[in-house]
CSV table of C-alpha atoms in Angstrom, one decimal:
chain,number,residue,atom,x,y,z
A,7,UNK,CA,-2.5,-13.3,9.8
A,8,UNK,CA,-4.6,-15.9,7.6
A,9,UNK,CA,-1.7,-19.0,6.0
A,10,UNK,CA,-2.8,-19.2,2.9
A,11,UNK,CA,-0.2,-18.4,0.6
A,12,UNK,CA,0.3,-14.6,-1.2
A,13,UNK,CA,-0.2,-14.2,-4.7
A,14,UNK,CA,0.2,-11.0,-7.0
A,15,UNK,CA,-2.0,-10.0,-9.9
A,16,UNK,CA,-0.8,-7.4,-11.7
A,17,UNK,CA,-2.5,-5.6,-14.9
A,18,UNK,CA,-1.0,-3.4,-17.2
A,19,UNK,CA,-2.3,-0.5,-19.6
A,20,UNK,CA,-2.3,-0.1,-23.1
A,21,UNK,CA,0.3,2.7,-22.8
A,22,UNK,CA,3.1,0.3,-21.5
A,23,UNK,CA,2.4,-2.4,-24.1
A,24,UNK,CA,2.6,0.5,-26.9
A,25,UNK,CA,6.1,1.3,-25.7
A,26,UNK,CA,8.9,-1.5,-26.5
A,27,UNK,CA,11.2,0.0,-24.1
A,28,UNK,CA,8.7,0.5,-21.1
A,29,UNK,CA,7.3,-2.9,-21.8
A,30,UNK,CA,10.4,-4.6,-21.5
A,31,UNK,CA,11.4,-2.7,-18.0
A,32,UNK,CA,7.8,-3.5,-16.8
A,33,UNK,CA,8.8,-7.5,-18.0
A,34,UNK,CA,11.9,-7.3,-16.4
A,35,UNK,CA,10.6,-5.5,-12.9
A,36,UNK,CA,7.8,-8.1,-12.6
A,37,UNK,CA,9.9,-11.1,-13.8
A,38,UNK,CA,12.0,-10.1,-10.1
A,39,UNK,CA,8.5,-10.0,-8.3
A,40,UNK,CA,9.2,-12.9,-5.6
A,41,UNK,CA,6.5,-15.9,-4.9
A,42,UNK,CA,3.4,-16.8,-6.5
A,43,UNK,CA,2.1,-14.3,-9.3
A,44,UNK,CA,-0.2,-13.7,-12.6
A,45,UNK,CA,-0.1,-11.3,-15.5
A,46,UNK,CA,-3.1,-9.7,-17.4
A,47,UNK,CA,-2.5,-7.4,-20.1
A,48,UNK,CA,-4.5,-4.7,-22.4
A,49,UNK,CA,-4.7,-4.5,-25.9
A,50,UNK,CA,-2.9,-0.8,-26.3
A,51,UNK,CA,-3.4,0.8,-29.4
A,52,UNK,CA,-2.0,-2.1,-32.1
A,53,UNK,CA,-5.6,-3.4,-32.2
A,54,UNK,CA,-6.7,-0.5,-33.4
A,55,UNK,CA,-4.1,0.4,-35.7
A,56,UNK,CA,-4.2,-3.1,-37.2
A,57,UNK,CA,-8.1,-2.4,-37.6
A,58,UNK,CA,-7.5,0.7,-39.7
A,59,UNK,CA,-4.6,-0.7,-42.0
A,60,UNK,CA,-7.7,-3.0,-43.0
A,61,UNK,CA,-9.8,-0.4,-43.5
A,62,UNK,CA,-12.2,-0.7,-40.4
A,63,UNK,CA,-13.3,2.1,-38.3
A,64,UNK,CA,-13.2,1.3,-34.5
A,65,UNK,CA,-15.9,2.6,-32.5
A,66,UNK,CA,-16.2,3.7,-29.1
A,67,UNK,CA,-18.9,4.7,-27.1
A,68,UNK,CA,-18.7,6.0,-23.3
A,69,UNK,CA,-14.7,4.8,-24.1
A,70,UNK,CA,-15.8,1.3,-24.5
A,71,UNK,CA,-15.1,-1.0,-27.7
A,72,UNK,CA,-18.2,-2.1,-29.9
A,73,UNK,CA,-16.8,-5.2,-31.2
A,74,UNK,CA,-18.6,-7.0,-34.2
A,75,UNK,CA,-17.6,-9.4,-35.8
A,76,UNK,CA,-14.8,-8.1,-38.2
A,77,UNK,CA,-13.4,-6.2,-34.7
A,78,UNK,CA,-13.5,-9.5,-33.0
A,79,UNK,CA,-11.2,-11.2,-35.1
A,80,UNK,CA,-8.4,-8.4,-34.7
A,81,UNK,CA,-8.9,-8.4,-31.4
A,82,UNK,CA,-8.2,-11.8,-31.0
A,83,UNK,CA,-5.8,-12.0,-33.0
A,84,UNK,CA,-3.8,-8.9,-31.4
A,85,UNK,CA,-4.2,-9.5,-28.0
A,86,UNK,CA,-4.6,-13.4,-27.2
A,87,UNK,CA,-2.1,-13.9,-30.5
A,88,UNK,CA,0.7,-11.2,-31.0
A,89,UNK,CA,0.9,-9.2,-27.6
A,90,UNK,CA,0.4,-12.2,-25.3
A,91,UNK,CA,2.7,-14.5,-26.9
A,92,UNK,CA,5.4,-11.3,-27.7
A,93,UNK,CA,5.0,-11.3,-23.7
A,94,UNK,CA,5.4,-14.7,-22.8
A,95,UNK,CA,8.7,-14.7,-24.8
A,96,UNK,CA,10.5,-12.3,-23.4
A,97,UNK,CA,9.1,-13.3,-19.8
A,98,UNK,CA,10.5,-16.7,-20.8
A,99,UNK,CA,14.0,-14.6,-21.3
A,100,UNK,CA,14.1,-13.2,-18.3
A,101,UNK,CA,13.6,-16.9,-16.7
A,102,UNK,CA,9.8,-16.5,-15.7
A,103,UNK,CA,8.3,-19.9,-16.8
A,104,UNK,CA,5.2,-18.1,-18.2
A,105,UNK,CA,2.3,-19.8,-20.2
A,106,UNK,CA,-0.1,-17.6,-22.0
A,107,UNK,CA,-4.4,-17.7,-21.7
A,108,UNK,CA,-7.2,-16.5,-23.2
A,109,UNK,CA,-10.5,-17.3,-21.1
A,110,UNK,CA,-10.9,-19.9,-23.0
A,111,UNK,CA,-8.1,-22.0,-22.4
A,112,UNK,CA,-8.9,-24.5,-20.2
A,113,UNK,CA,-12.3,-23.1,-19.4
A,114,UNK,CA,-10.2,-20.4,-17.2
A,115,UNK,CA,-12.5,-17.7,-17.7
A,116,UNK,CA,-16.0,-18.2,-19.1
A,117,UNK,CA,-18.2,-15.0,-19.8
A,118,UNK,CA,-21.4,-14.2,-21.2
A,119,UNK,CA,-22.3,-11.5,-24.4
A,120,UNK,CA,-22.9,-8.1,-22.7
A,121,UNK,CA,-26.7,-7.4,-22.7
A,122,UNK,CA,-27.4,-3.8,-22.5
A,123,UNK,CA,-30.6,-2.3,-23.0
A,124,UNK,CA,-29.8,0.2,-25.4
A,125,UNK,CA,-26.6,-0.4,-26.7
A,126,UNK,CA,-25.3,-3.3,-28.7
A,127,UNK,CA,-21.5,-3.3,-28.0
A,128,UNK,CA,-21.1,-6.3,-30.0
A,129,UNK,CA,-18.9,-9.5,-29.2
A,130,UNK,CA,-18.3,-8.2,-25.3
A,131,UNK,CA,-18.1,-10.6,-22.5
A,132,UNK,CA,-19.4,-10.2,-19.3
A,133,UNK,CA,-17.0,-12.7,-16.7
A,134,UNK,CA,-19.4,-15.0,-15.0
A,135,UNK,CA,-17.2,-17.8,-13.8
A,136,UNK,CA,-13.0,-18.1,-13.4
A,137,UNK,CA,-11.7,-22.1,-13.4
A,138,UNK,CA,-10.2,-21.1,-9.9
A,139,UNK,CA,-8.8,-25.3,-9.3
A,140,UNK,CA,-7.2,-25.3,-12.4
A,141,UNK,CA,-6.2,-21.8,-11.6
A,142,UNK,CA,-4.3,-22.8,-8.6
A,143,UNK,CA,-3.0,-26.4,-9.8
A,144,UNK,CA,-0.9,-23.8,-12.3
A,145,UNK,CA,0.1,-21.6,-10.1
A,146,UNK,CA,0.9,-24.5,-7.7
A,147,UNK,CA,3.2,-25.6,-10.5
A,148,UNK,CA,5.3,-22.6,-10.5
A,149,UNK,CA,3.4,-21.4,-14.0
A,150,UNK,CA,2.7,-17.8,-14.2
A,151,UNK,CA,0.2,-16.9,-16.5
A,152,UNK,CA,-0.1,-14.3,-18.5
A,153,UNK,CA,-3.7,-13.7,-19.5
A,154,UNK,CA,-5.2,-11.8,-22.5
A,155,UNK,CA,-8.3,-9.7,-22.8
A,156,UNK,CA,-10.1,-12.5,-24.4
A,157,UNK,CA,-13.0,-14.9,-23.0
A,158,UNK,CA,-15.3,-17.5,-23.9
A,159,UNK,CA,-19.2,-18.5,-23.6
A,160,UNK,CA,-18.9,-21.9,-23.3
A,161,UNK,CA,-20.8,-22.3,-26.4
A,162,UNK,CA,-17.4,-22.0,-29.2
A,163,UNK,CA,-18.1,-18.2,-29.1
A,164,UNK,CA,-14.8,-15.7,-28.0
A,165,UNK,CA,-15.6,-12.4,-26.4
A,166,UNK,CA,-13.6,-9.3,-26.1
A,167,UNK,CA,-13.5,-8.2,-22.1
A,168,UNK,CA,-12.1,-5.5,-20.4
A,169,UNK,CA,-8.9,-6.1,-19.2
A,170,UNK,CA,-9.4,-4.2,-15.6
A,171,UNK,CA,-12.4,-6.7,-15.4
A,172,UNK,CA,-10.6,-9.9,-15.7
A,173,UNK,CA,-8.1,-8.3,-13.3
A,174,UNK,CA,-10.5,-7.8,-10.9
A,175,UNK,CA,-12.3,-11.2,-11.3
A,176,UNK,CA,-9.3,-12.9,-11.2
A,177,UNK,CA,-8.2,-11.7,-8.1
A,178,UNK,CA,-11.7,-12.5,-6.2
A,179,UNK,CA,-11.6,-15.6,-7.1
A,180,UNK,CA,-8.1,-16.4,-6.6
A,181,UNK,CA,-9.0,-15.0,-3.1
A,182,UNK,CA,-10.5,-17.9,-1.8
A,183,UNK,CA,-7.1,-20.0,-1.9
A,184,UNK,CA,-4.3,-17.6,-1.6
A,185,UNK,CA,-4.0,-13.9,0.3
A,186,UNK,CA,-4.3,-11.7,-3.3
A,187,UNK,CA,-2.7,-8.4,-3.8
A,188,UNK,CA,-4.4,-7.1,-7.0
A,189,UNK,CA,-1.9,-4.0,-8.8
A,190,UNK,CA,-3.1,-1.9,-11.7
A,191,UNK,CA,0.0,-0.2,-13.8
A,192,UNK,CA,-0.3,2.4,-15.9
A,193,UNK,CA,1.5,5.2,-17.2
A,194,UNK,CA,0.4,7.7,-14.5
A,195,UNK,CA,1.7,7.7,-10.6
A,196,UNK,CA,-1.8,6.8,-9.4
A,197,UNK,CA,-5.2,8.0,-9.2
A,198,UNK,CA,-4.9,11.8,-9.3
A,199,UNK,CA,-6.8,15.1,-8.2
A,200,UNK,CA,-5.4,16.9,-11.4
A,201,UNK,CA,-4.8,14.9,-14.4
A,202,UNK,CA,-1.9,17.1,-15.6
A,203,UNK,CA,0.0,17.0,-12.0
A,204,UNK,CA,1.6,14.3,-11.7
A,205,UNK,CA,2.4,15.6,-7.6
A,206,UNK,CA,-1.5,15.3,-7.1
A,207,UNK,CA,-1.6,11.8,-6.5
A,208,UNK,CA,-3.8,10.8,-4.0
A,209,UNK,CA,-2.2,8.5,-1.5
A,210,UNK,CA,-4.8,6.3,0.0
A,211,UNK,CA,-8.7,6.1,-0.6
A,212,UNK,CA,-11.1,4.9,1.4
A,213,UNK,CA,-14.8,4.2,0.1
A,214,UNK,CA,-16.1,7.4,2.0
A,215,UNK,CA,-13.7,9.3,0.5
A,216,UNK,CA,-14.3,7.9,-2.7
A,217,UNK,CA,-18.0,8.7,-2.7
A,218,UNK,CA,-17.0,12.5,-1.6
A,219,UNK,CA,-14.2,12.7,-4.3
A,220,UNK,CA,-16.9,11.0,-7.2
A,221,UNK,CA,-19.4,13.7,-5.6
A,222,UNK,CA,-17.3,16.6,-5.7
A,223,UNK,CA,-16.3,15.6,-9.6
A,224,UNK,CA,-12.5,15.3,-8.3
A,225,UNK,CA,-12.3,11.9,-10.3
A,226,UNK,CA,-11.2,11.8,-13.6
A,227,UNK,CA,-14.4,9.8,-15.6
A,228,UNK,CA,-11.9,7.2,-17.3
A,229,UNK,CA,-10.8,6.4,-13.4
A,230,UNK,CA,-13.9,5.9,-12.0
A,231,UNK,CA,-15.1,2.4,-14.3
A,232,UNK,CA,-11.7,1.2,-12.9
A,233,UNK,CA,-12.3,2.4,-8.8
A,234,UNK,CA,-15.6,0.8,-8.8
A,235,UNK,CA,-14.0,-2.6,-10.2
A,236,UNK,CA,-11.4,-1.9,-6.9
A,237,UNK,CA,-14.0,-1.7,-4.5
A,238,UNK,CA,-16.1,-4.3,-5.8
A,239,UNK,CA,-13.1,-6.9,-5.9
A,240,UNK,CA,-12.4,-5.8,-2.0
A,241,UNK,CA,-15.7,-6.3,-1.0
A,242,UNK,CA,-15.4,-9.7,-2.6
A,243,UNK,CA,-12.1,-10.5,-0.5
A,244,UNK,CA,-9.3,-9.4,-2.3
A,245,UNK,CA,-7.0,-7.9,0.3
A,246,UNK,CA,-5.2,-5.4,-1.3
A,247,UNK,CA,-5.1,-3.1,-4.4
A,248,UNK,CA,-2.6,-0.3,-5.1
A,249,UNK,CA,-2.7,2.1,-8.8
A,250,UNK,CA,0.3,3.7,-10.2
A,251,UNK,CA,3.4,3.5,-12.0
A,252,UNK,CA,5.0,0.0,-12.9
A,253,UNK,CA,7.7,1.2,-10.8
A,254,UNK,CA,5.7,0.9,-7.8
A,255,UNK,CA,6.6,-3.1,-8.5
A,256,UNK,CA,10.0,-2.6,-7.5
A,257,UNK,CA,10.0,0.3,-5.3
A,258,UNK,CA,8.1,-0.2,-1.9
A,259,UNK,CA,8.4,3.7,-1.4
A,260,UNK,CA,7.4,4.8,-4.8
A,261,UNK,CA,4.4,7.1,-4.3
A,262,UNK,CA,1.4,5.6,-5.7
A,263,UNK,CA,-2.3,5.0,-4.7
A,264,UNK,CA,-3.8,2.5,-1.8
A,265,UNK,CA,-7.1,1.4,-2.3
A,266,UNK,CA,-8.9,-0.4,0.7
A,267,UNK,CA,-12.3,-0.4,1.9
């Protein structure tokens, strides 16, 4: 058993922050989560239906976000500014002393602009480096932070980055000073065979299976961008990483999915 002390990570979805109810269950169930944790959180759809109301057309390609510059600044403001502080409120109700961060803050997550060889996506960050001592000095101090989708380049530039990313890249480096169990919540049970079964939820996967599953096209495409970060992350140290419900947080025998190596 290694002693270095346990710490939680979990992300959640854009479909739990678009629901007030869900979202504040979710808050409350994590809030009751014991011991050392951190929260990161999506952008759901308010982003883009704040993009709209101001006339601008979000585009996606392969289900990723071209940001430019106008984009940017709604993004921003959304995630690091309404839905991240929204949170931090009510986490603050239900007596979690959390304090909310975008990558910049503090230097806690620095990126750099996605270069891709044929498509612009715009203002994207890339994580290159997570603050991991300042990291633990707040976790230390019985903070929980509660980060947005939002990062920096060092050089006064913000960048919108996937949220299952900075989960991920959290969690690896946090794994070099505390025992890291890394949770993705969404709406679903867990990664499944059938996307309209909820019962086809596949317990545990393993990377062979994986590879046979991705071969066989059993994956859902939307899932497989979020598996890779899992595998990556416990190749990298993290020790644990379950997918599924938010009630999975409060429920040890909740059916979701295991993910180890």
């Amino acid at each position: 058993m290694s002693n270095k002390p346990s710490l939680s990570i979990i992300k959640i979805g854009g479909n739990i922050i678009d629901n007030p109810t869900e979202l504040s269950q979710f808050l409350a169930d994590f809030s009751k989560i014991e011991g050392n944790k951190i929260l990161v959180h999506g952008g759901g759809k308010s982003a883009t239906k704040m993009a709209q109301s101001i006339g601008l057309s979000p585009v996606m390609i392969d289900g990723r976000r071209i940001t430019d510059k106008p984009m940017l600044d709604v993004v921003v403001m959304i995630y690091a500014g309404e839905i991240n502080k929204n949170i931090v409120a009510q986490l603050q109700a239900n007596n979690t002393n959390a304090m909310g961060f975008s990558g910049a803050d503090g230097n806690l997550i620095q990126s750099t602009k996605r270069n891709h060889p044929t498509i612009d996506y715009g203002f994207v960050g890339d994580v290159q480096k997570v603050n991991t001592p300042l990291l633990e000095t707040l976790i230390n101090s019985g903070i929980v932070p509660v980060f947005c989708a939002i990062t920096h380049d060092k050089s006064g530039q913000l960048l919108n980055t996937n949220a299952d990313t900075i989960a991920s890249e959290l969690a690896i480096a946090a794994s070099e000073v505390f025992e890291v169990t890394l949770s993705y919540c969404f709406e679903k049970a867990g990664v499944l065979t059938d996307v309209e079964d909820e019962n086809s939820v596949i317990q545990q996967i393993n990377s062979a299976l994986y590879a046979k599953l991705k071969g066989e096209g059993a994956i859902h495409s939307g899932m497989i961008p979020k598996l890779d970060n899992c595998f990556n992350s416990l190749s990298k140290g993290v020790q644990k990483i379950k997918i599924g419900h938010h009630k999975m947080l409060k429920d040890d025998k909740a059916i979701c999915t295991s993910i180890e190596l």
